[in-house]
Tab-separated table of C-alpha atoms and ligand atoms in Angstrom:
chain	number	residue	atom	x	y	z
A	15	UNK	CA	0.000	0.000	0.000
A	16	UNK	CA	1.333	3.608	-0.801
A	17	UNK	CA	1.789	5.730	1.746
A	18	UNK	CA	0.439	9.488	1.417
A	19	UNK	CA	3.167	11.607	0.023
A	20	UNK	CA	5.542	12.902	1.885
A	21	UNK	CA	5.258	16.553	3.309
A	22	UNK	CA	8.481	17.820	1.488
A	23	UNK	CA	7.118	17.016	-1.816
A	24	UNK	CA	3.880	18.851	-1.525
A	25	UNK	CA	3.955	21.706	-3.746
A	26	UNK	CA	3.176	24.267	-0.850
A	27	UNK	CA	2.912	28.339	-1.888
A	28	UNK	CA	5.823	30.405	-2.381
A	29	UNK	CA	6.291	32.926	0.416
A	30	UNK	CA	5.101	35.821	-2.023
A	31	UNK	CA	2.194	33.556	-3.364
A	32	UNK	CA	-1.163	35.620	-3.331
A	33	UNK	CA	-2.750	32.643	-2.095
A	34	UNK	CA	-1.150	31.572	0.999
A	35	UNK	CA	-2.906	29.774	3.542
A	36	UNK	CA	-4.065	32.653	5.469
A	37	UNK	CA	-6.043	33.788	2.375
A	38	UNK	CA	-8.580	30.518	1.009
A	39	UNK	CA	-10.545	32.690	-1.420
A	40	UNK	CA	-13.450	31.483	-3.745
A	41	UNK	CA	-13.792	31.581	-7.411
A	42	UNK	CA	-15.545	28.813	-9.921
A	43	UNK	CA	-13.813	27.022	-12.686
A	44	UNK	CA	-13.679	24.284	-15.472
A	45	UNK	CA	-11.056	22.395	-16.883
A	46	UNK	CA	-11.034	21.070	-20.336
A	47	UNK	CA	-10.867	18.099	-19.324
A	48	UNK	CA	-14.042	18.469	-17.141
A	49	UNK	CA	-15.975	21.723	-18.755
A	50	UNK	CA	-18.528	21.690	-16.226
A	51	UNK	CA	-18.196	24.709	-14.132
A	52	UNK	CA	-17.600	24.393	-10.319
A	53	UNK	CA	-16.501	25.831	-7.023
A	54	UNK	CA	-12.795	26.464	-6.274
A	55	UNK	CA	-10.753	27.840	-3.778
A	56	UNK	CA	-6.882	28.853	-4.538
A	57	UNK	CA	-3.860	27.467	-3.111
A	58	UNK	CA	-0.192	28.581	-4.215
A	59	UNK	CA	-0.204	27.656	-7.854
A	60	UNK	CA	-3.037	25.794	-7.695
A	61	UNK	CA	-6.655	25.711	-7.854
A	62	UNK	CA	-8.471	22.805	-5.425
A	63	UNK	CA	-11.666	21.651	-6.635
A	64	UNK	CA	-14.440	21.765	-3.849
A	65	UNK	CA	-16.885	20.039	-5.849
A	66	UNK	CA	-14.559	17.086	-5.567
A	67	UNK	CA	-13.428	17.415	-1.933
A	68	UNK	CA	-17.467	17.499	-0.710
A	69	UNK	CA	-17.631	14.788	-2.487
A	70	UNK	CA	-14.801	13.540	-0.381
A	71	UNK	CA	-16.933	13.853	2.038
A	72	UNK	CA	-14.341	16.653	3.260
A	73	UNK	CA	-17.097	18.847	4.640
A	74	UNK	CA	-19.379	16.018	5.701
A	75	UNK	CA	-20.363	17.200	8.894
A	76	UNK	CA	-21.078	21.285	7.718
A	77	UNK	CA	-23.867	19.771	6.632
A	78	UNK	CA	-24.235	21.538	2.894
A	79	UNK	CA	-25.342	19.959	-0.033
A	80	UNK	CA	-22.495	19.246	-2.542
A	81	UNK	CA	-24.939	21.233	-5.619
A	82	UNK	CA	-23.770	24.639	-3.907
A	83	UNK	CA	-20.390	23.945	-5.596
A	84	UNK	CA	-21.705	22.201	-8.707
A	85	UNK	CA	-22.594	25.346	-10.163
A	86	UNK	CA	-21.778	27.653	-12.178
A	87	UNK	CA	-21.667	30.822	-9.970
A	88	UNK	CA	-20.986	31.076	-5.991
A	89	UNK	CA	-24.369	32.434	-5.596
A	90	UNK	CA	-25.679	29.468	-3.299
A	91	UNK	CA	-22.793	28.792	-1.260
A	92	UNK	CA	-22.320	32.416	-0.476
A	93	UNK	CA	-26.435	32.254	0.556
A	94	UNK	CA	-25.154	29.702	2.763
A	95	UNK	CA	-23.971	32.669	5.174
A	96	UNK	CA	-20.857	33.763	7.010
A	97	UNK	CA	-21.120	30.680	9.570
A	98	UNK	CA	-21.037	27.902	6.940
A	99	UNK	CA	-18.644	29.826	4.589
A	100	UNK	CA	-16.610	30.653	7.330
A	101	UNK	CA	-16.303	27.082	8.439
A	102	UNK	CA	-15.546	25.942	4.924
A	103	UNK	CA	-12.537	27.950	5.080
A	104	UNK	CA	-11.388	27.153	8.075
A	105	UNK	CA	-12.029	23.572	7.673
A	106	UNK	CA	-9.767	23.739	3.982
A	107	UNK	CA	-6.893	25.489	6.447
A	108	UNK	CA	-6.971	22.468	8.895
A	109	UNK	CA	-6.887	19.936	5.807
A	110	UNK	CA	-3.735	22.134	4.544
A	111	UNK	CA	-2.339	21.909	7.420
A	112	UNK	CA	-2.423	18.050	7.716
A	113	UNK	CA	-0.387	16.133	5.557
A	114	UNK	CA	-2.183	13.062	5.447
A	115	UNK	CA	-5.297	14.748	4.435
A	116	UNK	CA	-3.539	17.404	1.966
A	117	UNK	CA	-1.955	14.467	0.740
A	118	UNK	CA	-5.488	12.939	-0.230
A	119	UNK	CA	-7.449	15.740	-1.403
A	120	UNK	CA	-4.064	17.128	-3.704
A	121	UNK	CA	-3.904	14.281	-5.301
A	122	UNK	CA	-7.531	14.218	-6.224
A	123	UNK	CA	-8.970	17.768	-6.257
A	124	UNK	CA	-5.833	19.782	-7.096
A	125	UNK	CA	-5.765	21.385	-10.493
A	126	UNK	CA	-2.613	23.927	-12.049
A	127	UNK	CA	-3.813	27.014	-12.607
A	128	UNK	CA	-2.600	27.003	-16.067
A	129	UNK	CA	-5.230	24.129	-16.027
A	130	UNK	CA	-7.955	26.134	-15.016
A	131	UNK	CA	-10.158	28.280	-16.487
A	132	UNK	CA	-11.667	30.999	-14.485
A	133	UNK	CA	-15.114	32.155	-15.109
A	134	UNK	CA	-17.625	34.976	-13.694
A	135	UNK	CA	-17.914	33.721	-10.055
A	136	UNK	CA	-21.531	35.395	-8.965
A	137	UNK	CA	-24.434	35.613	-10.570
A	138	UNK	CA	-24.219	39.669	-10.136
A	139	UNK	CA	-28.097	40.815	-9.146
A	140	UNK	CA	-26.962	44.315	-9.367
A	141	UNK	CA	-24.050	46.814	-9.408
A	142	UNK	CA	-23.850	50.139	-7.553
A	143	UNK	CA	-20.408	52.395	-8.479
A	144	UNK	CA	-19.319	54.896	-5.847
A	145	UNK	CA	-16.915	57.589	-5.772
A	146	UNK	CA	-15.471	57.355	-2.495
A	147	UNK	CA	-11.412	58.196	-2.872
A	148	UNK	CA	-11.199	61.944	-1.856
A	149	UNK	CA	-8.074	61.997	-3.582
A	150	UNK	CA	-10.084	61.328	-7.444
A	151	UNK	CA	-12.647	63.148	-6.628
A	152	UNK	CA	-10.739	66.116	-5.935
A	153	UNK	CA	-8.496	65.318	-8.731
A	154	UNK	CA	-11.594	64.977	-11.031
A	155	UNK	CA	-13.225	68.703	-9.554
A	156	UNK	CA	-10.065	70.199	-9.963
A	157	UNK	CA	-9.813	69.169	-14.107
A	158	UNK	CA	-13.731	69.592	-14.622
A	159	UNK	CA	-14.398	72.410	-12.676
A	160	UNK	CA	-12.534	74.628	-9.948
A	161	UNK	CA	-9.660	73.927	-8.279
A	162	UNK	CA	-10.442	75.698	-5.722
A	163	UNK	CA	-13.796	74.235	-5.170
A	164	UNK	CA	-13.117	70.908	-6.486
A	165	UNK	CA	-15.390	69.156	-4.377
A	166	UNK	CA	-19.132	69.657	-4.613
A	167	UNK	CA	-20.921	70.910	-1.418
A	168	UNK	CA	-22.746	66.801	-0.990
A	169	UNK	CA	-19.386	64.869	-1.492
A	170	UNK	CA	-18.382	64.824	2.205
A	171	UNK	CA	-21.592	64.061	3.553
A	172	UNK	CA	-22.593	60.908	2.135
A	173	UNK	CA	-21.291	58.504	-0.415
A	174	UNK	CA	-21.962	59.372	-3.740
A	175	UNK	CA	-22.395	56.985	-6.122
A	176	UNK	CA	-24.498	55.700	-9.205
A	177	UNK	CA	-26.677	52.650	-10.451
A	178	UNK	CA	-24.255	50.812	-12.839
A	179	UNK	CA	-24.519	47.510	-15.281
A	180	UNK	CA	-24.394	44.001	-14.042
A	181	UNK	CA	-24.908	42.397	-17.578
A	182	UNK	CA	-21.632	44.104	-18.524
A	183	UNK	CA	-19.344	42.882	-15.382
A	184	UNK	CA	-16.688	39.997	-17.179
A	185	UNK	CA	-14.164	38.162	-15.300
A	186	UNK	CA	-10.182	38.999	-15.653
A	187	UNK	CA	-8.763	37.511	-18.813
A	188	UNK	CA	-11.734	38.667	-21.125
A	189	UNK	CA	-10.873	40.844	-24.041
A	190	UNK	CA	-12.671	44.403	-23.964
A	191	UNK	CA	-13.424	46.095	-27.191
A	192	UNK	CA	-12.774	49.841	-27.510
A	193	UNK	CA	-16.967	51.481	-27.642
A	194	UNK	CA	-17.859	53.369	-30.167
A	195	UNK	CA	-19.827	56.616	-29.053
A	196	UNK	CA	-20.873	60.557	-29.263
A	197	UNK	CA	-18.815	62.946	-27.814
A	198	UNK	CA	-18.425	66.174	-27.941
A	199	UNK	CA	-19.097	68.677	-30.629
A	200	UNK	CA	-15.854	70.469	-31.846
A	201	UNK	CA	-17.664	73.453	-32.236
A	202	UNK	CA	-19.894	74.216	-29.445
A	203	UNK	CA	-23.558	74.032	-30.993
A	204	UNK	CA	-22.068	71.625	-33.862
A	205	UNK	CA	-23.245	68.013	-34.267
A	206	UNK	CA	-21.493	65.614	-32.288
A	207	UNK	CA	-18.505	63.510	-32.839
A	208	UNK	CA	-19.613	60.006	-33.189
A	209	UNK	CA	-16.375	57.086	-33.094
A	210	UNK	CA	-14.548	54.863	-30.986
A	211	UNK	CA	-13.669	56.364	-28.007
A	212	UNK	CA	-10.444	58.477	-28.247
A	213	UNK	CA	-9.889	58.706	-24.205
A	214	UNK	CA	-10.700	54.726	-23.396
A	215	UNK	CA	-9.092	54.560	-19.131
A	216	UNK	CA	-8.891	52.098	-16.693
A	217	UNK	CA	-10.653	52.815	-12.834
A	218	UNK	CA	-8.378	51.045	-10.556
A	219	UNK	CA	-11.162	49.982	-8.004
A	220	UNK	CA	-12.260	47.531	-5.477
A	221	UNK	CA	-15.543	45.497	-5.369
A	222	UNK	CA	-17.349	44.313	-2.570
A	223	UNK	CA	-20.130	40.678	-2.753
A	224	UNK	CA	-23.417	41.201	-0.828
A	225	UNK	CA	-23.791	37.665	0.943
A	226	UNK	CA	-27.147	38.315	2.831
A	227	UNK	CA	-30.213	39.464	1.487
A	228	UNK	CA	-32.741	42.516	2.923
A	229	UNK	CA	-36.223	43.349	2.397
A	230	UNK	CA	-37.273	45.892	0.300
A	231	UNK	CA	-38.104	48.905	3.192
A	232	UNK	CA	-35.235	47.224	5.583
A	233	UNK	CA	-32.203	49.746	5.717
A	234	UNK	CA	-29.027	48.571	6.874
A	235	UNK	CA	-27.567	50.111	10.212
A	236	UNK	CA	-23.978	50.678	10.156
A	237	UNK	CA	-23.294	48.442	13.295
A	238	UNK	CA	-24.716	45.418	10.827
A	239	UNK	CA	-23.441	46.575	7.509
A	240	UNK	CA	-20.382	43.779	8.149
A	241	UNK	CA	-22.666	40.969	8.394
A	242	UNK	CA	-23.863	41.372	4.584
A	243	UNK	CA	-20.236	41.649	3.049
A	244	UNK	CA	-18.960	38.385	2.075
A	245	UNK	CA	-15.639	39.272	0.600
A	246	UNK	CA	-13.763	41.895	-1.857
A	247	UNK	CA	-12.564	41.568	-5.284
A	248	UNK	CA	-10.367	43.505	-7.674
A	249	UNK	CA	-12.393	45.542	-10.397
A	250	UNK	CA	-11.459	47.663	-13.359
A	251	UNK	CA	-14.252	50.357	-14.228
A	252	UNK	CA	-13.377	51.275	-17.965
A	253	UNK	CA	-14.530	54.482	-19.301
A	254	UNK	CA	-14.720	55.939	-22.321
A	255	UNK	CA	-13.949	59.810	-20.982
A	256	UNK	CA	-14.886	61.140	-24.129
A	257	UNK	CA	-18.317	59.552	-24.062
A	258	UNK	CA	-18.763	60.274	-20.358
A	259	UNK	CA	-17.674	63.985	-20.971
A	260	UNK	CA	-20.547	64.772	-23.396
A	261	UNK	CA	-23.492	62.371	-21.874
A	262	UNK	CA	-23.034	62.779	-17.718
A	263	UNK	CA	-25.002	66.360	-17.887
A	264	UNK	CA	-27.763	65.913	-15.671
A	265	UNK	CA	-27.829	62.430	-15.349
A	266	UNK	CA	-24.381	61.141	-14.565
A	267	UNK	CA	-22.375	58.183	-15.919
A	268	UNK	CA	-24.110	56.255	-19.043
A	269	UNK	CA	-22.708	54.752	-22.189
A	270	UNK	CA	-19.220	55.894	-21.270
A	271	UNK	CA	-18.936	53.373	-18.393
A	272	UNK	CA	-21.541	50.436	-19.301
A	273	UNK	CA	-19.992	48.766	-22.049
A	274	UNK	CA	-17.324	46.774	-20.083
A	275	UNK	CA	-15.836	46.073	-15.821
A	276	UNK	CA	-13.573	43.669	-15.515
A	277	UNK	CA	-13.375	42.000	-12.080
A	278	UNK	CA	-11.069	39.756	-10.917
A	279	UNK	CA	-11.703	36.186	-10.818
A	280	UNK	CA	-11.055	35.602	-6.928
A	281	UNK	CA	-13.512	36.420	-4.208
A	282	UNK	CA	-11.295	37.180	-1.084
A	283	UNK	CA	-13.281	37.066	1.769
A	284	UNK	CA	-13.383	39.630	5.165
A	285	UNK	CA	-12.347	36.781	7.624
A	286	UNK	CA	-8.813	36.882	5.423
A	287	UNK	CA	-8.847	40.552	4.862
A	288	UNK	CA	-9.368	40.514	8.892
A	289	UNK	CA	-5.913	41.390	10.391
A	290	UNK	CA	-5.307	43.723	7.715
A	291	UNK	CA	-8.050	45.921	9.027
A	292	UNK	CA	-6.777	49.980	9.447
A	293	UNK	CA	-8.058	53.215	10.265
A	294	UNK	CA	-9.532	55.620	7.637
A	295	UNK	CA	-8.931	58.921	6.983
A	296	UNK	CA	-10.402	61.640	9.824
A	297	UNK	CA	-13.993	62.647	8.150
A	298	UNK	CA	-14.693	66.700	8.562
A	299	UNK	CA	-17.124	67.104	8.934
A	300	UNK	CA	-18.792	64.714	11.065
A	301	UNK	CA	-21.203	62.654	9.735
A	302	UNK	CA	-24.799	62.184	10.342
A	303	UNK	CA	-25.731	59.870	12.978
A	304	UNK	CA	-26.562	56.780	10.393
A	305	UNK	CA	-23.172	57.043	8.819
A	306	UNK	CA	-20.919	57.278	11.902
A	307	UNK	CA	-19.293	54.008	12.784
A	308	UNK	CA	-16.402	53.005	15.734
A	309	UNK	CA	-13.525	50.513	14.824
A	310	UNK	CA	-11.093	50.404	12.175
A	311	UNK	CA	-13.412	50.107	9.249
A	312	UNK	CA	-10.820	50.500	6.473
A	313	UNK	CA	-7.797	47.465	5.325
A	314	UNK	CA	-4.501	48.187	4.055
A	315	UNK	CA	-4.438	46.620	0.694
A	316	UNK	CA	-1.709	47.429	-2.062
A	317	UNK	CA	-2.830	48.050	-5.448
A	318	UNK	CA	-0.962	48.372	-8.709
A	319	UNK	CA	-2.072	48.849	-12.219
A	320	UNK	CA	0.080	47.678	-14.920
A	321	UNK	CA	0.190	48.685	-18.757
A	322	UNK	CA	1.280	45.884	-20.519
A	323	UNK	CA	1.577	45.291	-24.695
A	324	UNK	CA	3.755	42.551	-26.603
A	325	UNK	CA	7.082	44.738	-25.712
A	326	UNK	CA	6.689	45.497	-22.022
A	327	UNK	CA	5.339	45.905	-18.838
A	328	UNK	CA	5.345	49.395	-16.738
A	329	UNK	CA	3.603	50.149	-13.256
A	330	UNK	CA	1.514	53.101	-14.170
A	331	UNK	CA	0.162	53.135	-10.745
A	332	UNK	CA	0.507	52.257	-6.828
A	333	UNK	CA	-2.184	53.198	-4.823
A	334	UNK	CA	-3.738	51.697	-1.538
A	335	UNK	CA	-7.371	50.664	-0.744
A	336	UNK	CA	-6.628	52.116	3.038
A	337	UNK	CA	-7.197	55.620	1.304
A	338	UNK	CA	-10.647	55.550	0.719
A	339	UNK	CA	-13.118	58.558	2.695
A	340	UNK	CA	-15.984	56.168	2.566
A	341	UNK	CA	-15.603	52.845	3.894
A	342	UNK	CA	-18.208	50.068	2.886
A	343	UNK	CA	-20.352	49.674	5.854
A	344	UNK	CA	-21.264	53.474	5.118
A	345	UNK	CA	-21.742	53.031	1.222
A	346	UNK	CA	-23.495	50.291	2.471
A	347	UNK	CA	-25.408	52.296	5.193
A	348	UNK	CA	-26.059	54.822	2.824
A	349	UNK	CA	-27.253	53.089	-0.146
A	350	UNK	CA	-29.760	51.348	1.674
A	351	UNK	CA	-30.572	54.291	4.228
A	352	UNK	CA	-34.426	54.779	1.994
A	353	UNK	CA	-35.134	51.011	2.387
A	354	UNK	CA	-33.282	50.003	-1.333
A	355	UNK	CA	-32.021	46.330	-0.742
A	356	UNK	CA	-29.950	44.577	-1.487
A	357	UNK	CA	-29.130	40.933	-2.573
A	358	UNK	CA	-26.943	37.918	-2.473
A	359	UNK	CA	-24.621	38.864	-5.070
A	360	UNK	CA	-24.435	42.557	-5.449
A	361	UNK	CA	-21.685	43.860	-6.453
A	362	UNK	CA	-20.665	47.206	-4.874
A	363	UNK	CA	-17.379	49.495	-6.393
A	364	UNK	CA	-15.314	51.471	-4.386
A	365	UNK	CA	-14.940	54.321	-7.091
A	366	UNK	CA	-11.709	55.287	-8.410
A	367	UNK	CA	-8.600	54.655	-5.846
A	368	UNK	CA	-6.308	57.732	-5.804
A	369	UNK	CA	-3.555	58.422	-3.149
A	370	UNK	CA	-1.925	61.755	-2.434
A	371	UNK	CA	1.092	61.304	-4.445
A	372	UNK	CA	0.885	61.844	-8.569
A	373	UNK	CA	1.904	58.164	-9.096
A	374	UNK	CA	-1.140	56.636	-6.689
A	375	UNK	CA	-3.565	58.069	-9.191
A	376	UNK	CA	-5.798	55.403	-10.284
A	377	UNK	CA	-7.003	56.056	-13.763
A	378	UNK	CA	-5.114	57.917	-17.114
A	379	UNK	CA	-7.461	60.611	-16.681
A	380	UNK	CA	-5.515	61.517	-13.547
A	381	UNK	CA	-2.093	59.857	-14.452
A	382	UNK	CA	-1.543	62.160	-17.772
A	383	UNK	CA	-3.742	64.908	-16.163
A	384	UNK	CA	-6.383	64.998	-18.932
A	385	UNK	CA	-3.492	64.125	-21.487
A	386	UNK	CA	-1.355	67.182	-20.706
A	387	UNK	CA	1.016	65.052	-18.925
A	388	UNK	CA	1.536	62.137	-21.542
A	389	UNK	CA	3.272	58.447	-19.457
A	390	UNK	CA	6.823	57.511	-21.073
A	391	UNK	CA	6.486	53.901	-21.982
A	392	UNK	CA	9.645	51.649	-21.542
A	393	UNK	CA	9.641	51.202	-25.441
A	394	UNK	CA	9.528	54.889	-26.085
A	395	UNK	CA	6.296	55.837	-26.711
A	396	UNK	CA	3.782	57.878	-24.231
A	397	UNK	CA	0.186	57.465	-23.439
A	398	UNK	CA	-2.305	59.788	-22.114
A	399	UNK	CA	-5.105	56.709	-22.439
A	400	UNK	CA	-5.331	53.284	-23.162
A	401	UNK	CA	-4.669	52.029	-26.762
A	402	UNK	CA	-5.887	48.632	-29.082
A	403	UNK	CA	-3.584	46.213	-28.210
A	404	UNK	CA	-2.855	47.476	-24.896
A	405	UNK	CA	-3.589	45.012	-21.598
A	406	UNK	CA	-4.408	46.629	-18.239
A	407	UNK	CA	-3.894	44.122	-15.458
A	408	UNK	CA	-4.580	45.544	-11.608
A	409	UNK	CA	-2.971	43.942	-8.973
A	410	UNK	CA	-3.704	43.700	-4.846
A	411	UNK	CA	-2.794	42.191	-1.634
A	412	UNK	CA	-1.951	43.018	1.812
A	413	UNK	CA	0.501	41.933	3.592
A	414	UNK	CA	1.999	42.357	7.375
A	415	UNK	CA	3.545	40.012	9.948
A	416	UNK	CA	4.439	37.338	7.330
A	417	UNK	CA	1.110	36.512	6.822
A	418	UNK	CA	0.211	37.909	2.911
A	419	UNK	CA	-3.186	37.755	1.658
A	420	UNK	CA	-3.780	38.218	-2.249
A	421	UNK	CA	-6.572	38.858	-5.053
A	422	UNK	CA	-4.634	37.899	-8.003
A	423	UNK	CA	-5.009	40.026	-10.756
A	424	UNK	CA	-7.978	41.599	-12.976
A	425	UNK	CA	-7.074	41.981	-17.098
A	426	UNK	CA	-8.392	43.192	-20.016
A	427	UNK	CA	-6.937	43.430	-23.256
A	428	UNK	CA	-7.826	45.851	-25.535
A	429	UNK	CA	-9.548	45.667	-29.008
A	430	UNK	CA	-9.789	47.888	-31.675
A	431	UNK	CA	-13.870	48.644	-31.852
A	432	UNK	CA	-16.041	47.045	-34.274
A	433	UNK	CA	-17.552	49.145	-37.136
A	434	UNK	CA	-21.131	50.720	-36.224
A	435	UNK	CA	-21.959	52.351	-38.963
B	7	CA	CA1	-15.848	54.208	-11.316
């Protein structure tokens, strides 16, 4: 009889592996060996089929029906709530931990990521944007309006955000073709310009997964708002500027942003995200009662965006989720302060993450400084926006005392647009 392999030959992560032990995120997959898509968790450089290890009989005693991770989005097992998808996680650490067992389940429910192909992992219901990084939205106020009154009179007294589109939310890897659009007359009182999008950016943001459902008429208080987050993922908001310059008069954001979000393809939830936990930035002035929260409500999480094309790779950007105004149990708070709800699967954006310094700026618009300020490229050229061909990968993970808790990445390549007309 064999025995179970030995401990030095398990392929455990390296030390600067986004998906150590302390992180156990969940994302769904398929193989082409087995197309049918299923629940997965990440391990090093490896993806472990939970399908297969319920069926193990791994989780036997949680007490969960193995069709939560037989489908094709995380929808059910995330319904499950915080105590069973808590214990899942911590019961996939223990396993990790013993040899015997990681032995057993590697052998039959590891997969190489190069193996795997990630998909959409929720079944998104709906999709709120905010706009909670005081940092863009002063940047933004000070390019579209007045410096010296670049933030309107609302923006520090609640969250501001918009209604977005789920349909249009892909997973990281899938190709995004350049929109075509109006924008602005050249002549004021001309027709408009109609094309593919000259000014096509990149929002470096964050995304947060509603795992509980309200009523409709059931606000949120803040002291709850935790209990509905399941977990955070990365998430590019494109926009088309020049689209979005023209159309947001009165309405707000439109065609220019709902023709393409990337988000990454790993769910990361708050019980890893946990010791990473910081305070935010002091809010003046203070906020009404419904918004005002104690604790450290914000987590240090490092964020890079990356230009990348057939010739190189450059950092365009290093920001930090830790420097958002808003934290998510206010958007949350906020948002469902009227008695909106919400539901299993919701995706909520942080808005654009901008630091203080020029090179934390999250999107072109800021980077190049409406294209005055053009990026040098490695191969000699500039941009001031994204071109065809280029791919825009984001990058996150926090990190302190050894322990280092990842999200992957979240890319998008690209396209030239398709003819309209
Ligand atoms: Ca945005």
């Amino acid at each position: 009889m064999s025995a179970s392999p030995v401990p030095d030959s398990m392929p455990r992560p390296a030390s600067n592996s986004d998906f150590s032990i302390h992180n156990i995120p969940f994302g769904i997959f398929s193989t082409a060996k087995e197309p049918a898509l299923r629940a997965c968790t990440a391990y090093g450089d490896y993806v472990i089929d939970l399908k297969m290890m319920h069926n193990l009989a791994f989780f036997k005693d949680l007490d969960f029906s193995v069709e939560v991770f037989a489908q094709s989005t995380l929808n059910d097992f995330i319904a499950l709530g915080k105590e069973k998808t808590a214990a899942v996680r911590l019961r996939i650490q223990e396993l990790l931990k013993d040899d015997r067992a990681f032995g057993l389940f590697f052998n039959y429910c590891a997969v190489s990521m190069e193996e795997a192909r990630m998909h959409l992992p929720i079944d998104i219901k709906d999709y709120t944007d905010f706009y909670s990084s005081i940092e863009h939205a002063t940047n933004v106020g000070c390019l579209f309006r007045d410096p010296e009154n670049a933030l309107l009179p609302n923006w520090k007294r609640m969250p501001i955000g918009y209604h977005g589109r789920a349909s249009s939310i892909v997973v990281s890897g899938t190709p995004i073709k350049r929109p075509f659009g109006q924008s602005r007359p050249l002549e004021d009182g001309g027709d408009p310009q109609f094309g593919p999008s000259k000014l096509l950016d990149f929002e470096l943001e964050m995304g947060f997964v509603i795992g509980k459902a309200t009523k409709l008429g059931q606000p949120i208080p803040i002291a709850q708002a935790e209990d509905y987050i399941f977990g955070m993922v990365l998430f590019n908001d494109w926009s088309a500027r020049d689209i979005q310059g023209w159309e947001y008069v009165p309405l707000g954001p439109f065609l220019g942003k709902n023709f393409a979000s990337t988000m990454g393809a790993w769910i990361v939830t708050m019980e890893a995200l946990e010791p990473f936990r910081v305070e935010g930035p002091k809010q003046d002035p203070v906020v009404l009662p419904y918004l005002q929260f104690s604790g450290k409500k914000n987590y240090d999480i490092n964020l890079e965006v990356i230009i990348q094309t057939d010739d190189f790779k450059a950092t365009v950007c290093e920001s930090n989720f830790k420097y958002m105004y808003w934290n998510m149990p206010q958007q949350l708070a906020h948002h469902t302060v009227n008695g909106c709800n919400v539901n299993v699967g919701d995706m909520y954006a942080s808005g654009t993450i901008s630091g203080k310094t020029k090179t934390a700026y999250g999107s072109m618009l800021e980077l190049s400084w409406r294209g005055t300020n053009p990026l040098p490229m490695p191969d000699g050229s500039t941009r001031k926006f994204i071109h065809d061909g280029d791919t825009v990968v984001l990058r996150g993970y926090a990190q302190k005392d050894g322990i280092r808790v990842g999200f992957g990445e979240a890319i998008g390549k690209v396209l030239p647009a398709d003819p309209v007309v």
